Tab-separated table of C-alpha atoms in Angstrom:
chain	number	residue	atom	x	y	z
A	1	SER	CA	3.498	33.509	-13.303
A	2	GLN	CA	4.415	31.912	-10.026
A	3	GLU	CA	7.919	32.380	-8.644
A	4	LEU	CA	7.793	28.798	-7.430
A	5	GLU	CA	6.180	26.125	-9.542
A	6	GLN	CA	5.359	22.811	-7.959
A	7	SER	CA	4.600	19.653	-9.853
A	8	PRO	CA	2.485	17.733	-9.847
A	9	GLN	CA	-0.412	19.688	-8.362
A	10	SER	CA	-1.900	16.493	-7.017
A	11	LEU	CA	-0.735	12.940	-6.667
A	12	ILE	CA	-2.548	9.737	-5.761
A	13	VAL	CA	-0.391	6.731	-4.972
A	14	GLN	CA	-0.832	3.284	-3.547
A	15	GLU	CA	0.657	2.655	-0.143
A	16	GLY	CA	4.211	1.406	-0.450
A	17	LYS	CA	4.983	3.251	-3.668
A	18	ASN	CA	7.733	5.829	-4.082
A	19	LEU	CA	6.968	9.335	-5.282
A	20	THR	CA	8.671	12.596	-6.160
A	21	ILE	CA	7.470	16.187	-5.934
A	22	ASN	CA	9.338	18.942	-7.742
A	23	CYS	CA	9.731	22.632	-7.026
A	24	THR	CA	11.219	24.983	-9.630
A	25	SER	CA	12.104	28.592	-8.993
A	26	SER	CA	12.191	31.422	-11.510
A	27	LYS	CA	14.692	33.245	-9.319
A	28	THR	CA	17.972	32.349	-7.667
A	29	LEU	CA	17.473	30.035	-4.740
A	30	TYR	CA	19.214	30.887	-1.480
A	31	GLY	CA	17.174	28.878	0.970
A	32	LEU	CA	14.582	26.293	0.030
A	33	TYR	CA	12.095	24.970	2.555
A	34	TRP	CA	9.781	22.001	2.471
A	35	TYR	CA	6.667	21.898	4.616
A	36	LYS	CA	3.742	19.551	5.021
A	37	GLN	CA	0.252	20.791	5.823
A	38	LYS	CA	-2.893	18.984	6.803
A	39	TYR	CA	-5.919	20.806	5.453
A	40	GLY	CA	-6.724	23.900	7.500
A	41	GLU	CA	-3.837	23.406	9.891
A	42	GLY	CA	-0.399	24.883	10.371
A	43	LEU	CA	2.710	23.988	8.386
A	44	ILE	CA	4.977	21.244	9.659
A	45	PHE	CA	8.636	21.930	8.952
A	46	LEU	CA	10.283	19.093	7.046
A	47	MET	CA	13.631	20.348	5.763
A	48	MET	CA	15.632	23.375	4.767
A	49	LEU	CA	18.260	23.260	2.021
A	50	GLN	CA	20.808	25.994	1.488
A	51	LYS	CA	23.582	24.828	-0.740
A	52	GLY	CA	23.594	23.485	-4.251
A	53	GLY	CA	23.798	19.725	-4.254
A	54	GLU	CA	22.663	19.529	-0.661
A	55	GLU	CA	20.582	16.520	0.231
A	56	LYS	CA	18.774	15.892	3.499
A	57	SER	CA	16.754	12.980	4.755
A	58	HIS	CA	14.289	12.500	7.541
A	59	GLU	CA	12.774	9.082	8.001
A	60	LYS	CA	11.513	8.157	4.536
A	61	ILE	CA	11.610	11.655	3.071
A	62	THR	CA	14.619	12.950	1.121
A	63	ALA	CA	15.012	16.408	-0.371
A	64	LYS	CA	17.669	17.641	-2.775
A	65	LEU	CA	18.604	21.070	-4.049
A	66	ASP	CA	19.950	21.616	-7.554
A	67	GLU	CA	21.128	25.205	-7.447
A	68	LYS	CA	22.064	25.361	-11.133
A	69	LYS	CA	18.618	24.263	-12.215
A	70	GLN	CA	17.019	26.342	-9.448
A	71	GLN	CA	15.081	23.264	-8.541
A	72	SER	CA	14.401	21.063	-5.559
A	73	SER	CA	12.845	17.636	-5.340
A	74	LEU	CA	11.175	15.852	-2.454
A	75	HIS	CA	11.200	12.086	-2.595
A	76	ILE	CA	9.139	9.788	-0.389
A	77	THR	CA	10.115	6.150	-0.217
A	78	ALA	CA	7.569	3.440	0.542
A	79	SER	CA	4.721	5.891	1.099
A	80	GLN	CA	2.268	5.431	3.967
A	81	PRO	CA	-1.175	6.908	4.624
A	82	SER	CA	0.473	9.143	7.242
A	83	HIS	CA	2.356	10.883	4.420
A	84	ALA	CA	-0.889	12.223	2.987
A	85	GLY	CA	-1.302	15.988	3.009
A	86	ILE	CA	-0.269	19.087	1.143
A	87	TYR	CA	3.438	19.542	0.492
A	88	LEU	CA	4.639	23.099	0.074
A	89	CYS	CA	7.984	24.392	-1.010
A	90	GLY	CA	9.055	27.845	0.064
A	91	ALA	CA	11.945	30.063	-0.980
A	92	ASP	CA	13.492	32.680	1.229
A	93	ARG	CA	13.854	36.019	-0.529
A	94	GLY	CA	15.444	37.505	2.534
A	95	ARG	CA	18.736	38.374	0.921
A	96	GLU	CA	16.916	40.697	-1.431
A	97	THR	CA	15.209	42.623	1.304
A	98	SER	CA	17.166	41.939	4.472
A	99	GLY	CA	15.319	39.729	6.850
A	100	SER	CA	13.028	36.878	6.076
A	101	ARG	CA	10.137	36.529	3.706
A	102	LEU	CA	9.105	33.218	2.274
A	103	THR	CA	7.471	32.809	-1.094
A	104	PHE	CA	5.535	29.582	-1.475
A	105	GLY	CA	4.519	27.311	-4.285
A	106	GLU	CA	0.882	26.375	-4.693
A	107	GLY	CA	1.379	23.029	-3.052
A	108	THR	CA	1.085	19.386	-4.037
A	109	GLN	CA	-1.863	17.447	-2.656
A	110	LEU	CA	-0.724	13.919	-1.851
A	111	THR	CA	-3.191	11.078	-1.291
A	112	VAL	CA	-1.928	7.668	-0.237
A	113	ASN	CA	-4.419	4.852	-0.642
A	114	PRO	CA	-4.076	1.903	1.719
B	1	LYS	CA	10.679	23.454	23.808
B	2	ALA	CA	7.138	24.596	23.284
B	3	GLY	CA	6.196	25.305	19.692
B	4	VAL	CA	4.704	28.404	18.162
B	5	THR	CA	1.323	29.225	19.664
B	6	GLN	CA	-1.414	31.323	18.116
B	7	THR	CA	-4.565	32.642	19.717
B	8	PRO	CA	-7.383	32.490	19.140
B	9	ARG	CA	-7.621	29.430	16.924
B	10	TYR	CA	-10.963	30.423	15.451
B	11	LEU	CA	-12.660	33.768	15.091
B	12	ILE	CA	-15.870	34.982	13.505
B	13	LYS	CA	-16.322	38.675	12.818
B	14	THR	CA	-18.598	40.838	10.722
B	15	ARG	CA	-17.638	43.297	8.018
B	16	GLY	CA	-16.340	46.591	9.305
B	17	GLN	CA	-15.100	45.209	12.601
B	18	GLN	CA	-11.479	44.940	13.568
B	19	VAL	CA	-9.564	41.949	14.880
B	20	THR	CA	-6.337	41.264	16.739
B	21	LEU	CA	-4.476	37.992	16.456
B	22	SER	CA	-1.641	36.901	18.705
B	23	CYS	CA	1.470	34.820	18.139
B	24	SER	CA	3.981	33.579	20.696
B	25	PRO	CA	7.227	32.382	19.087
B	26	ILE	CA	9.488	29.582	20.201
B	27	SER	CA	11.569	30.618	23.187
B	28	GLY	CA	14.740	32.327	22.020
B	29	HIS	CA	13.370	33.202	18.582
B	30	ARG	CA	13.397	36.887	17.797
B	31	SER	CA	11.746	36.938	14.399
B	32	VAL	CA	8.012	36.556	13.827
B	33	SER	CA	6.501	36.552	10.354
B	34	TRP	CA	2.826	36.585	9.426
B	35	TYR	CA	1.207	34.920	6.437
B	36	GLN	CA	-2.284	34.807	5.009
B	37	GLN	CA	-3.506	31.617	3.390
B	38	THR	CA	-6.582	31.515	1.159
B	39	PRO	CA	-7.735	28.937	-1.403
B	40	GLY	CA	-7.432	31.443	-4.231
B	41	GLN	CA	-4.137	33.165	-3.418
B	42	GLY	CA	-2.309	30.490	-1.471
B	43	LEU	CA	0.199	31.503	1.179
B	44	GLN	CA	1.140	35.155	1.069
B	45	PHE	CA	3.630	37.032	3.188
B	46	LEU	CA	2.216	39.877	5.305
B	47	PHE	CA	5.134	41.182	7.357
B	48	GLU	CA	8.074	40.222	9.531
B	49	TYR	CA	9.114	41.621	12.874
B	50	PHE	CA	12.530	41.326	14.430
B	51	SER	CA	13.488	42.872	17.749
B	52	GLU	CA	10.274	44.908	17.848
B	53	THR	CA	10.910	46.417	14.388
B	54	GLN	CA	9.142	45.651	11.161
B	55	ARG	CA	11.883	44.357	8.911
B	56	ASN	CA	9.863	43.232	5.888
B	57	LYS	CA	6.456	43.980	4.490
B	58	GLY	CA	4.348	42.277	1.858
B	59	ASN	CA	1.833	43.779	-0.528
B	60	PHE	CA	-1.179	44.184	1.721
B	61	PRO	CA	-3.236	47.317	2.386
B	62	GLY	CA	-2.623	49.476	5.419
B	63	ARG	CA	-5.605	47.875	7.175
B	64	PHE	CA	-3.185	45.097	8.038
B	65	SER	CA	-0.736	46.060	10.731
B	66	GLY	CA	1.338	44.379	13.360
B	67	ARG	CA	3.688	44.876	16.223
B	68	GLN	CA	6.147	42.945	18.300
B	69	PHE	CA	6.770	43.205	21.999
B	70	SER	CA	10.021	43.024	23.913
B	71	ASN	CA	9.390	39.356	24.711
B	72	SER	CA	9.123	38.693	20.942
B	73	ARG	CA	5.398	37.980	21.074
B	74	SER	CA	3.644	39.532	18.137
B	75	GLU	CA	0.158	40.750	17.351
B	76	MET	CA	-1.465	41.341	14.029
B	77	ASN	CA	-4.385	43.699	13.592
B	78	VAL	CA	-6.848	43.963	10.733
B	79	SER	CA	-9.157	46.948	10.739
B	80	THR	CA	-12.373	47.483	8.795
B	81	LEU	CA	-12.718	43.824	7.959
B	82	GLU	CA	-13.829	42.794	4.487
B	83	LEU	CA	-15.288	39.477	3.357
B	84	GLY	CA	-12.069	38.778	1.469
B	85	ASP	CA	-10.089	38.843	4.710
B	86	SER	CA	-11.509	35.448	5.601
B	87	ALA	CA	-8.453	33.227	5.706
B	88	LEU	CA	-6.103	31.143	7.771
B	89	TYR	CA	-3.533	33.444	9.342
B	90	LEU	CA	-0.256	31.778	10.143
B	91	CYS	CA	2.727	33.053	12.016
B	92	ALA	CA	6.251	31.724	11.720
B	93	SER	CA	9.016	31.953	14.269
B	94	SER	CA	12.757	31.899	13.641
B	95	LEU	CA	16.036	32.987	15.139
B	96	GLY	CA	16.140	35.890	12.730
B	97	ARG	CA	19.213	35.187	10.653
B	98	VAL	CA	18.863	35.725	6.906
B	99	ILE	CA	18.446	32.081	6.025
B	100	ASN	CA	17.228	29.957	8.899
B	101	GLU	CA	14.604	27.465	9.859
B	102	GLN	CA	11.088	28.859	10.076
B	103	PHE	CA	8.566	27.138	12.321
B	104	PHE	CA	4.885	27.767	11.904
B	105	GLY	CA	2.067	27.888	14.409
B	106	PRO	CA	-1.306	26.131	13.991
B	107	GLY	CA	-2.915	29.279	12.615
B	108	THR	CA	-5.979	31.369	13.361
B	109	ARG	CA	-8.997	30.725	11.163
B	110	LEU	CA	-10.764	34.054	10.617
B	111	THR	CA	-14.227	34.114	9.112
B	112	VAL	CA	-15.733	37.451	8.140
B	113	LEU	CA	-19.512	37.493	7.669
């Protein structure tokens, strides 16, 4: 089974609607990253969360970390076609091995219809 | 600041050949990590270099190797290419602390024929 489970796997919304993507870890979360990827391109850094209860926002995107539940959520308010892409959550397992190594979820494909 | 750069962006090779990919991190970043992304396996960690030393290694065969230079630029080498090595290879740059922001490059698309 995956260390990081993302849900849903895909999402189609109408422009202007709000949406939430979840990321659940089977292991203790130390650092949780959210990235956006356009197909075949590099990952665009969105946010990094470190502490339980931490919440960060950038423009219309908000991410929260629930350390107890080992879960993070990414919320987009008033979605726009520019939000379309693949959203990936990543967990840093660096504390286990010294250094950095990210484990990623399978991604959530977001489509925003105008 | 300039972002993470990767060269080449696209590469076509045949089975049995070897390939070298390059990654230049953000200025001041000392850690470079490499990832392989395929439709079937998703994003998988290859290795991480910090101050010219390999600090972390994923579960890939020895055909995959890397190195880092004193200016933090990193190269990744794949020898005896197999069809299954076709993938998007991404590198990530960071300051190198245990938990810190990781910035990715645009990737190198490798196709093995």
